[in-house]
Short mmCIF file of C-alpha atoms in Angstrom, two decimals:
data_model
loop_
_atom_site.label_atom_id
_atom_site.label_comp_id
_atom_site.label_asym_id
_atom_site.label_seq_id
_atom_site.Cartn_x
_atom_site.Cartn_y
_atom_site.Cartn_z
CA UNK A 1 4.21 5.44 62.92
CA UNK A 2 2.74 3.35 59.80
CA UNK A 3 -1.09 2.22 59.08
CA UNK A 4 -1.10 -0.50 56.42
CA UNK A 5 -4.62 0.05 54.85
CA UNK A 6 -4.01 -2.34 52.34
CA UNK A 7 -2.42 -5.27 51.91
CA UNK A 8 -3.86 -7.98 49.41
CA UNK A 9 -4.60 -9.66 46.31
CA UNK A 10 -7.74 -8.71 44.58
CA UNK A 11 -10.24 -9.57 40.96
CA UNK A 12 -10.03 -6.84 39.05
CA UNK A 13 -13.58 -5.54 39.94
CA UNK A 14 -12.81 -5.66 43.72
CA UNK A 15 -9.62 -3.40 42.93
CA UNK A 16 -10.82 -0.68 41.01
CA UNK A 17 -14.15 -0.58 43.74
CA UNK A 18 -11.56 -0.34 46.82
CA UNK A 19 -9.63 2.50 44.92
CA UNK A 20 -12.48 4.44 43.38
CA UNK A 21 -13.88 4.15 47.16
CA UNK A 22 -10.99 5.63 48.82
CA UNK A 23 -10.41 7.94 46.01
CA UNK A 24 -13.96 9.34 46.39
CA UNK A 25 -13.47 9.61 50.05
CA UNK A 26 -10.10 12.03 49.37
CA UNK A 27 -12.55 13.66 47.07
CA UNK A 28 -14.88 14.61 49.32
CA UNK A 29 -12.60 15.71 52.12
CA UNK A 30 -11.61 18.50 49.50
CA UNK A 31 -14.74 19.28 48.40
CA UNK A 32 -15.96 19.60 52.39
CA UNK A 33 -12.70 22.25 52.60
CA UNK A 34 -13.89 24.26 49.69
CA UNK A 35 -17.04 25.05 51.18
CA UNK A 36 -15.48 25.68 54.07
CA UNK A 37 -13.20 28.32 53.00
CA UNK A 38 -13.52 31.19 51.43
CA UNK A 39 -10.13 32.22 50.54
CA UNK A 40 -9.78 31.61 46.38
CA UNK A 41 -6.27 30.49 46.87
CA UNK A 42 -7.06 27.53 48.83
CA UNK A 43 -10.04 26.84 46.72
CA UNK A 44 -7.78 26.48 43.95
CA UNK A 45 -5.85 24.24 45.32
CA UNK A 46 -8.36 22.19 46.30
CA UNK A 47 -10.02 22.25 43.18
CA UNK A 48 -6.50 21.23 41.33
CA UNK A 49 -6.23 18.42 43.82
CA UNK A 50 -9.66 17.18 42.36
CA UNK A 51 -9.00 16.84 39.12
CA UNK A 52 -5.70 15.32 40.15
CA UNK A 53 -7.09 12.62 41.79
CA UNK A 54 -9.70 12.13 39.61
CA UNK A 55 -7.22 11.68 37.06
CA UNK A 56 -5.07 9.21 38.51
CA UNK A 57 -8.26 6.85 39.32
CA UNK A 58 -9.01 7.48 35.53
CA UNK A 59 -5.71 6.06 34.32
CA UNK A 60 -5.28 3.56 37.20
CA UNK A 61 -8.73 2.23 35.98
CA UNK A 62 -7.56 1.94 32.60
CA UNK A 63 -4.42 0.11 33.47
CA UNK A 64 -5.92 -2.22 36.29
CA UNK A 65 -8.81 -3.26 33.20
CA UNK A 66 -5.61 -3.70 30.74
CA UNK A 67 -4.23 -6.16 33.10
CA UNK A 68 -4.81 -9.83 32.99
CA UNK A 69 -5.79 -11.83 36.25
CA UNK A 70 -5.36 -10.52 39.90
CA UNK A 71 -4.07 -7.28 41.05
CA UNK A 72 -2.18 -6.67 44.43
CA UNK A 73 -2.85 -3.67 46.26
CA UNK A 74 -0.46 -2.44 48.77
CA UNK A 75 -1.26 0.98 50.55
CA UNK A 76 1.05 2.76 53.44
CA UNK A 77 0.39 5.28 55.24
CA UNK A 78 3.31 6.89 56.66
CA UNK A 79 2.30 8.90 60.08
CA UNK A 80 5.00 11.91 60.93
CA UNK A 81 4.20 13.34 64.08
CA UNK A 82 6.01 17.17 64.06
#
């Protein structure tokens, strides 16, 4: 099962918004599992995936504002049922 979240052709400034958005919603789903655990592995890893992501928005910013004219964003999500 697929969910296309994304799917278009966007300005620059509606791009990186949409991104950062999501980004910062990812963000906050590990932050919200950090306080919810209290096991230091799994804080670690959600502190790793942090930085990861905020990392990635950081050079996908820089890229995306590198770039003349319209970006198109394409997002999948890929839904494995087990």
């Amino acid at each position: 099962m697929n969910l296309s979240i994304l799917n278009g052709h966007f300005n620059k400034q509606d791009a990186i918004s949409l991104l950062t958005q999501m980004v910062h919603i990812k963000i906050e789903f590990h932050e919200s599992s950090i306080t919810q655990t209290s096991m230091m592995e799994d804080i670690k890893m959600h502190e790793n995936r942090i930085k990861q992501l905020q990392n990635e928005l950081h050079a996908v910013r820089n890229e995306i504002n590198a770039v003349e004219g319209h970006i198109d964003l394409k997002g999948l999500i890929e839904i494995g049922i087990a």
